[in-house]
């Protein structure tokens, strides 16, 4: 099984995230009402409807066990080290295109969409894994994957192989996919980027 192979791989920069080092419990990111989705996401969903569908019968969060933590950190690290980072402008000739990085290249959202696909194949509920838009340390739009857990919301990011609690990333959180419908919710950030086009 792919997930078993990924989690047994030796760690690198995120090696400190061991089975004994589950994140401390913390509050999740607050939903503050409806938000407009990113155009790239809308177009992605038109091409890959099953990747965006919300199944209300799935749990909205997961219980973070040592085994699940190992799966999450392993897949995050594996995707980060296996894809070539390239902007959508370089890759596709457009400012923002969300994709599954099936050709081995992509930018931030493509990394996260592939992680979500692999984590779903490993048994995690898609409803607990939400694509999220932030403003990064450069003041640019950036996409991360938010995993909603009983220990708080955790962030998988292509800029680091460490899986961090959302409030420890240093990012301004703008919006994320809703866990209740094929829509987006606001996370309170004041400025919403129109694209998530950085690597």
PDB file of C-alpha atoms in Angstrom:
ATOM      1  CA  UNK A   1       0.000   0.000   0.000  1.00  0.00           C
ATOM      2  CA  UNK A   2       1.276   3.451  -0.924  1.00  0.00           C
ATOM      3  CA  UNK A   3       0.632   5.007   2.499  1.00  0.00           C
ATOM      4  CA  UNK A   4       2.570   2.242   4.278  1.00  0.00           C
ATOM      5  CA  UNK A   5       5.566   2.806   2.044  1.00  0.00           C
ATOM      6  CA  UNK A   6       5.439   6.552   2.572  1.00  0.00           C
ATOM      7  CA  UNK A   7       5.280   6.472   6.345  1.00  0.00           C
ATOM      8  CA  UNK A   8       8.186   4.057   6.647  1.00  0.00           C
ATOM      9  CA  UNK A   9      10.510   6.344   4.699  1.00  0.00           C
ATOM     10  CA  UNK A  10      13.257   7.953   6.801  1.00  0.00           C
ATOM     11  CA  UNK A  11      12.581  11.527   7.885  1.00  0.00           C
ATOM     12  CA  UNK A  12      14.554  14.611   6.917  1.00  0.00           C
ATOM     13  CA  UNK A  13      13.839  18.214   7.991  1.00  0.00           C
ATOM     14  CA  UNK A  14      10.679  17.157   9.823  1.00  0.00           C
ATOM     15  CA  UNK A  15      12.290  14.202  11.588  1.00  0.00           C
ATOM     16  CA  UNK A  16      11.417  15.714  14.955  1.00  0.00           C
ATOM     17  CA  UNK A  17       7.765  14.940  14.277  1.00  0.00           C
ATOM     18  CA  UNK A  18       7.853  11.474  15.747  1.00  0.00           C
ATOM     19  CA  UNK A  19       5.127   9.267  17.127  1.00  0.00           C
ATOM     20  CA  UNK A  20       5.799  10.628  20.610  1.00  0.00           C
ATOM     21  CA  UNK A  21       5.492  14.243  19.459  1.00  0.00           C
ATOM     22  CA  UNK A  22       1.828  14.751  18.614  1.00  0.00           C
ATOM     23  CA  UNK A  23       0.877  18.424  18.482  1.00  0.00           C
ATOM     24  CA  UNK A  24      -0.515  19.940  21.666  1.00  0.00           C
ATOM     25  CA  UNK A  25      -4.290  20.478  21.602  1.00  0.00           C
ATOM     26  CA  UNK A  26      -5.344  23.955  20.422  1.00  0.00           C
ATOM     27  CA  UNK A  27      -8.411  25.793  19.168  1.00  0.00           C
ATOM     28  CA  UNK A  28      -9.345  25.396  15.530  1.00  0.00           C
ATOM     29  CA  UNK A  29      -9.507  28.206  13.004  1.00  0.00           C
ATOM     30  CA  UNK A  30     -12.872  29.988  13.336  1.00  0.00           C
ATOM     31  CA  UNK A  31     -15.395  29.965  10.486  1.00  0.00           C
ATOM     32  CA  UNK A  32     -16.716  33.505  10.031  1.00  0.00           C
ATOM     33  CA  UNK A  33     -19.298  33.101   7.297  1.00  0.00           C
ATOM     34  CA  UNK A  34     -19.414  32.701   3.537  1.00  0.00           C
ATOM     35  CA  UNK A  35     -16.431  33.575   1.303  1.00  0.00           C
ATOM     36  CA  UNK A  36     -15.980  33.645  -2.463  1.00  0.00           C
ATOM     37  CA  UNK A  37     -13.973  30.711  -3.815  1.00  0.00           C
ATOM     38  CA  UNK A  38     -10.765  31.094  -5.788  1.00  0.00           C
ATOM     39  CA  UNK A  39     -11.460  30.920  -9.532  1.00  0.00           C
ATOM     40  CA  UNK A  40      -8.753  28.275  -9.945  1.00  0.00           C
ATOM     41  CA  UNK A  41     -10.596  26.057  -7.450  1.00  0.00           C
ATOM     42  CA  UNK A  42     -13.908  26.468  -9.297  1.00  0.00           C
ATOM     43  CA  UNK A  43     -12.239  25.430 -12.562  1.00  0.00           C
ATOM     44  CA  UNK A  44     -10.467  22.513 -10.838  1.00  0.00           C
ATOM     45  CA  UNK A  45     -13.793  21.282  -9.429  1.00  0.00           C
ATOM     46  CA  UNK A  46     -15.326  21.379 -12.908  1.00  0.00           C
ATOM     47  CA  UNK A  47     -12.559  19.003 -14.051  1.00  0.00           C
ATOM     48  CA  UNK A  48     -12.334  16.851 -10.885  1.00  0.00           C
ATOM     49  CA  UNK A  49     -15.779  16.969  -9.260  1.00  0.00           C
ATOM     50  CA  UNK A  50     -15.055  14.044  -6.913  1.00  0.00           C
ATOM     51  CA  UNK A  51     -12.067  15.927  -5.448  1.00  0.00           C
ATOM     52  CA  UNK A  52     -14.339  18.782  -4.338  1.00  0.00           C
ATOM     53  CA  UNK A  53     -17.508  16.962  -3.299  1.00  0.00           C
ATOM     54  CA  UNK A  54     -18.481  17.135   0.381  1.00  0.00           C
ATOM     55  CA  UNK A  55     -19.885  13.940   1.910  1.00  0.00           C
ATOM     56  CA  UNK A  56     -21.775  15.040   5.038  1.00  0.00           C
ATOM     57  CA  UNK A  57     -21.726  11.469   6.346  1.00  0.00           C
ATOM     58  CA  UNK A  58     -17.941  11.656   6.773  1.00  0.00           C
ATOM     59  CA  UNK A  59     -16.481  13.023  10.014  1.00  0.00           C
ATOM     60  CA  UNK A  60     -15.611  16.739   9.931  1.00  0.00           C
ATOM     61  CA  UNK A  61     -12.472  16.070  11.978  1.00  0.00           C
ATOM     62  CA  UNK A  62     -10.211  13.133  12.721  1.00  0.00           C
ATOM     63  CA  UNK A  63      -8.814  11.788  15.979  1.00  0.00           C
ATOM     64  CA  UNK A  64      -5.066  12.263  15.787  1.00  0.00           C
ATOM     65  CA  UNK A  65      -3.438   8.986  16.806  1.00  0.00           C
ATOM     66  CA  UNK A  66       0.301   8.263  16.590  1.00  0.00           C
ATOM     67  CA  UNK A  67      -0.311   6.066  13.553  1.00  0.00           C
ATOM     68  CA  UNK A  68      -2.369   8.723  11.765  1.00  0.00           C
ATOM     69  CA  UNK A  69       0.224  11.385  12.660  1.00  0.00           C
ATOM     70  CA  UNK A  70       2.909   9.218  11.054  1.00  0.00           C
ATOM     71  CA  UNK A  71       0.792   8.859   7.899  1.00  0.00           C
ATOM     72  CA  UNK A  72       0.115  12.603   7.676  1.00  0.00           C
ATOM     73  CA  UNK A  73       3.720  13.699   8.242  1.00  0.00           C
ATOM     74  CA  UNK A  74       5.027  10.989   5.910  1.00  0.00           C
ATOM     75  CA  UNK A  75       2.773  11.954   2.999  1.00  0.00           C
ATOM     76  CA  UNK A  76       3.432  15.661   3.544  1.00  0.00           C
ATOM     77  CA  UNK A  77       7.189  15.060   3.407  1.00  0.00           C
ATOM     78  CA  UNK A  78       7.011  12.645   0.463  1.00  0.00           C
ATOM     79  CA  UNK A  79       4.987  14.999  -1.752  1.00  0.00           C
ATOM     80  CA  UNK A  80       7.173  17.972  -0.837  1.00  0.00           C
ATOM     81  CA  UNK A  81      10.315  16.128  -1.899  1.00  0.00           C
ATOM     82  CA  UNK A  82       8.919  14.400  -5.001  1.00  0.00           C
ATOM     83  CA  UNK A  83       7.366  17.305  -6.930  1.00  0.00           C
ATOM     84  CA  UNK A  84       9.180  20.032  -8.842  1.00  0.00           C
ATOM     85  CA  UNK A  85       8.022  23.496  -7.772  1.00  0.00           C
ATOM     86  CA  UNK A  86       7.031  25.649 -10.740  1.00  0.00           C
ATOM     87  CA  UNK A  87       4.593  28.553 -11.096  1.00  0.00           C
ATOM     88  CA  UNK A  88       1.413  28.138 -13.104  1.00  0.00           C
ATOM     89  CA  UNK A  89       2.640  30.840 -15.477  1.00  0.00           C
ATOM     90  CA  UNK A  90       5.781  28.781 -16.217  1.00  0.00           C
ATOM     91  CA  UNK A  91       3.907  25.483 -16.236  1.00  0.00           C
ATOM     92  CA  UNK A  92       0.644  26.286 -18.013  1.00  0.00           C
ATOM     93  CA  UNK A  93       1.041  29.856 -19.295  1.00  0.00           C
ATOM     94  CA  UNK A  94      -1.760  31.119 -17.022  1.00  0.00           C
ATOM     95  CA  UNK A  95      -1.638  32.997 -13.687  1.00  0.00           C
ATOM     96  CA  UNK A  96      -3.458  30.336 -11.621  1.00  0.00           C
ATOM     97  CA  UNK A  97      -4.481  26.777 -12.401  1.00  0.00           C
ATOM     98  CA  UNK A  98      -5.262  24.192  -9.724  1.00  0.00           C
ATOM     99  CA  UNK A  99      -4.256  20.657 -10.631  1.00  0.00           C
ATOM    100  CA  UNK A 100      -3.143  17.312  -9.166  1.00  0.00           C
ATOM    101  CA  UNK A 101       0.493  17.617 -10.325  1.00  0.00           C
ATOM    102  CA  UNK A 102       0.104  14.451 -12.359  1.00  0.00           C
ATOM    103  CA  UNK A 103       3.163  15.348 -14.437  1.00  0.00           C
ATOM    104  CA  UNK A 104       5.386  15.750 -11.347  1.00  0.00           C
ATOM    105  CA  UNK A 105       5.379  19.566 -11.341  1.00  0.00           C
ATOM    106  CA  UNK A 106       3.177  22.183  -9.739  1.00  0.00           C
ATOM    107  CA  UNK A 107       2.823  25.119  -7.417  1.00  0.00           C
ATOM    108  CA  UNK A 108       1.489  25.401  -3.876  1.00  0.00           C
ATOM    109  CA  UNK A 109      -2.103  24.310  -4.407  1.00  0.00           C
ATOM    110  CA  UNK A 110      -1.054  21.401  -6.627  1.00  0.00           C
ATOM    111  CA  UNK A 111       1.174  20.035  -3.847  1.00  0.00           C
ATOM    112  CA  UNK A 112      -1.719  20.237  -1.374  1.00  0.00           C
ATOM    113  CA  UNK A 113      -4.289  18.705  -3.733  1.00  0.00           C
ATOM    114  CA  UNK A 114      -1.997  15.731  -4.317  1.00  0.00           C
ATOM    115  CA  UNK A 115      -1.481  15.356  -0.548  1.00  0.00           C
ATOM    116  CA  UNK A 116      -5.226  15.353  -0.018  1.00  0.00           C
ATOM    117  CA  UNK A 117      -5.711  12.724  -2.709  1.00  0.00           C
ATOM    118  CA  UNK A 118      -3.030  10.462  -1.170  1.00  0.00           C
ATOM    119  CA  UNK A 119      -4.340  10.957   2.362  1.00  0.00           C
ATOM    120  CA  UNK A 120      -7.863  10.088   1.197  1.00  0.00           C
ATOM    121  CA  UNK A 121      -6.462   6.934  -0.411  1.00  0.00           C
ATOM    122  CA  UNK A 122      -4.856   6.157   2.961  1.00  0.00           C
ATOM    123  CA  UNK A 123      -8.296   6.328   4.590  1.00  0.00           C
ATOM    124  CA  UNK A 124      -8.656   9.911   5.844  1.00  0.00           C
ATOM    125  CA  UNK A 125     -12.061  11.531   5.268  1.00  0.00           C
ATOM    126  CA  UNK A 126     -11.936  14.240   2.608  1.00  0.00           C
ATOM    127  CA  UNK A 127     -14.360  16.307   4.674  1.00  0.00           C
ATOM    128  CA  UNK A 128     -11.668  16.771   7.352  1.00  0.00           C
ATOM    129  CA  UNK A 129      -9.102  17.978   4.761  1.00  0.00           C
ATOM    130  CA  UNK A 130      -9.808  21.491   3.513  1.00  0.00           C
ATOM    131  CA  UNK A 131      -7.922  23.529   0.956  1.00  0.00           C
ATOM    132  CA  UNK A 132      -7.067  26.872   2.568  1.00  0.00           C
ATOM    133  CA  UNK A 133      -5.902  30.247   1.265  1.00  0.00           C
ATOM    134  CA  UNK A 134      -3.455  32.333   3.296  1.00  0.00           C
ATOM    135  CA  UNK A 135      -1.213  35.354   2.912  1.00  0.00           C
ATOM    136  CA  UNK A 136       2.360  34.127   3.332  1.00  0.00           C
ATOM    137  CA  UNK A 137       5.512  35.704   4.754  1.00  0.00           C
ATOM    138  CA  UNK A 138       6.061  37.585   1.463  1.00  0.00           C
ATOM    139  CA  UNK A 139       2.557  39.083   1.498  1.00  0.00           C
ATOM    140  CA  UNK A 140       1.488  36.814  -1.375  1.00  0.00           C
ATOM    141  CA  UNK A 141      -1.452  34.463  -1.840  1.00  0.00           C
ATOM    142  CA  UNK A 142      -0.555  30.876  -0.920  1.00  0.00           C
ATOM    143  CA  UNK A 143      -2.497  27.613  -0.613  1.00  0.00           C
ATOM    144  CA  UNK A 144      -2.104  25.070   2.179  1.00  0.00           C
ATOM    145  CA  UNK A 145      -4.043  21.987   3.235  1.00  0.00           C
ATOM    146  CA  UNK A 146      -5.810  22.222   6.591  1.00  0.00           C
ATOM    147  CA  UNK A 147      -6.412  18.952   8.437  1.00  0.00           C
ATOM    148  CA  UNK A 148      -9.142  19.342  11.060  1.00  0.00           C
ATOM    149  CA  UNK A 149      -8.340  17.175  14.085  1.00  0.00           C
ATOM    150  CA  UNK A 150      -9.385  16.716  17.700  1.00  0.00           C
ATOM    151  CA  UNK A 151      -6.113  18.475  18.606  1.00  0.00           C
ATOM    152  CA  UNK A 152      -6.842  21.533  16.460  1.00  0.00           C
ATOM    153  CA  UNK A 153      -6.392  22.461  12.812  1.00  0.00           C
ATOM    154  CA  UNK A 154      -3.053  21.390  11.355  1.00  0.00           C
ATOM    155  CA  UNK A 155      -1.422  22.737   8.201  1.00  0.00           C
ATOM    156  CA  UNK A 156       0.346  20.772   5.488  1.00  0.00           C
ATOM    157  CA  UNK A 157       2.492  23.115   3.422  1.00  0.00           C
ATOM    158  CA  UNK A 158       4.961  22.717   0.563  1.00  0.00           C
ATOM    159  CA  UNK A 159       7.250  25.348   2.138  1.00  0.00           C
ATOM    160  CA  UNK A 160       8.053  23.050   5.072  1.00  0.00           C
ATOM    161  CA  UNK A 161       7.810  19.361   5.777  1.00  0.00           C
ATOM    162  CA  UNK A 162       6.830  20.108   9.382  1.00  0.00           C
ATOM    163  CA  UNK A 163       3.069  19.821   9.922  1.00  0.00           C
ATOM    164  CA  UNK A 164       2.161  22.801  12.114  1.00  0.00           C
ATOM    165  CA  UNK A 165      -0.860  24.015  14.082  1.00  0.00           C
ATOM    166  CA  UNK A 166      -2.533  26.697  11.964  1.00  0.00           C
ATOM    167  CA  UNK A 167      -1.753  29.486  14.423  1.00  0.00           C
ATOM    168  CA  UNK A 168       1.986  28.665  14.427  1.00  0.00           C
ATOM    169  CA  UNK A 169       2.571  29.033  10.685  1.00  0.00           C
ATOM    170  CA  UNK A 170       3.016  32.817  10.695  1.00  0.00           C
ATOM    171  CA  UNK A 171       0.434  33.107   7.902  1.00  0.00           C
ATOM    172  CA  UNK A 172      -2.675  35.297   7.751  1.00  0.00           C
ATOM    173  CA  UNK A 173      -5.590  32.919   7.202  1.00  0.00           C
ATOM    174  CA  UNK A 174      -8.113  34.179   4.654  1.00  0.00           C
ATOM    175  CA  UNK A 175     -10.540  31.392   3.774  1.00  0.00           C
ATOM    176  CA  UNK A 176     -10.947  27.660   3.299  1.00  0.00           C
ATOM    177  CA  UNK A 177     -13.294  25.135   1.780  1.00  0.00           C
ATOM    178  CA  UNK A 178     -16.446  24.593   3.788  1.00  0.00           C
ATOM    179  CA  UNK A 179     -16.856  21.209   5.430  1.00  0.00           C
ATOM    180  CA  UNK A 180     -20.626  21.422   4.971  1.00  0.00           C
ATOM    181  CA  UNK A 181     -21.028  22.262   1.263  1.00  0.00           C
ATOM    182  CA  UNK A 182     -19.107  22.757  -1.973  1.00  0.00           C
ATOM    183  CA  UNK A 183     -18.331  26.344  -0.968  1.00  0.00           C
ATOM    184  CA  UNK A 184     -15.827  28.440   0.991  1.00  0.00           C
ATOM    185  CA  UNK A 185     -15.860  30.086   4.419  1.00  0.00           C
ATOM    186  CA  UNK A 186     -13.992  33.116   5.721  1.00  0.00           C
ATOM    187  CA  UNK A 187     -11.264  32.704   8.336  1.00  0.00           C
ATOM    188  CA  UNK A 188     -11.086  36.391   9.116  1.00  0.00           C
ATOM    189  CA  UNK A 189      -8.119  37.641   7.111  1.00  0.00           C
ATOM    190  CA  UNK A 190      -8.759  41.116   5.781  1.00  0.00           C
ATOM    191  CA  UNK A 191      -7.316  40.787   2.275  1.00  0.00           C
ATOM    192  CA  UNK A 192      -8.367  37.972  -0.030  1.00  0.00           C
ATOM    193  CA  UNK A 193      -5.985  37.164  -2.897  1.00  0.00           C
ATOM    194  CA  UNK A 194      -7.521  36.353  -6.265  1.00  0.00           C
ATOM    195  CA  UNK A 195      -4.862  33.727  -7.017  1.00  0.00           C
ATOM    196  CA  UNK A 196      -2.514  31.430  -5.159  1.00  0.00           C
ATOM    197  CA  UNK A 197       0.245  31.570  -7.663  1.00  0.00           C
ATOM    198  CA  UNK A 198       3.491  31.182  -5.772  1.00  0.00           C
ATOM    199  CA  UNK A 199       5.546  28.037  -5.554  1.00  0.00           C
TER     200      UNK A 199
END
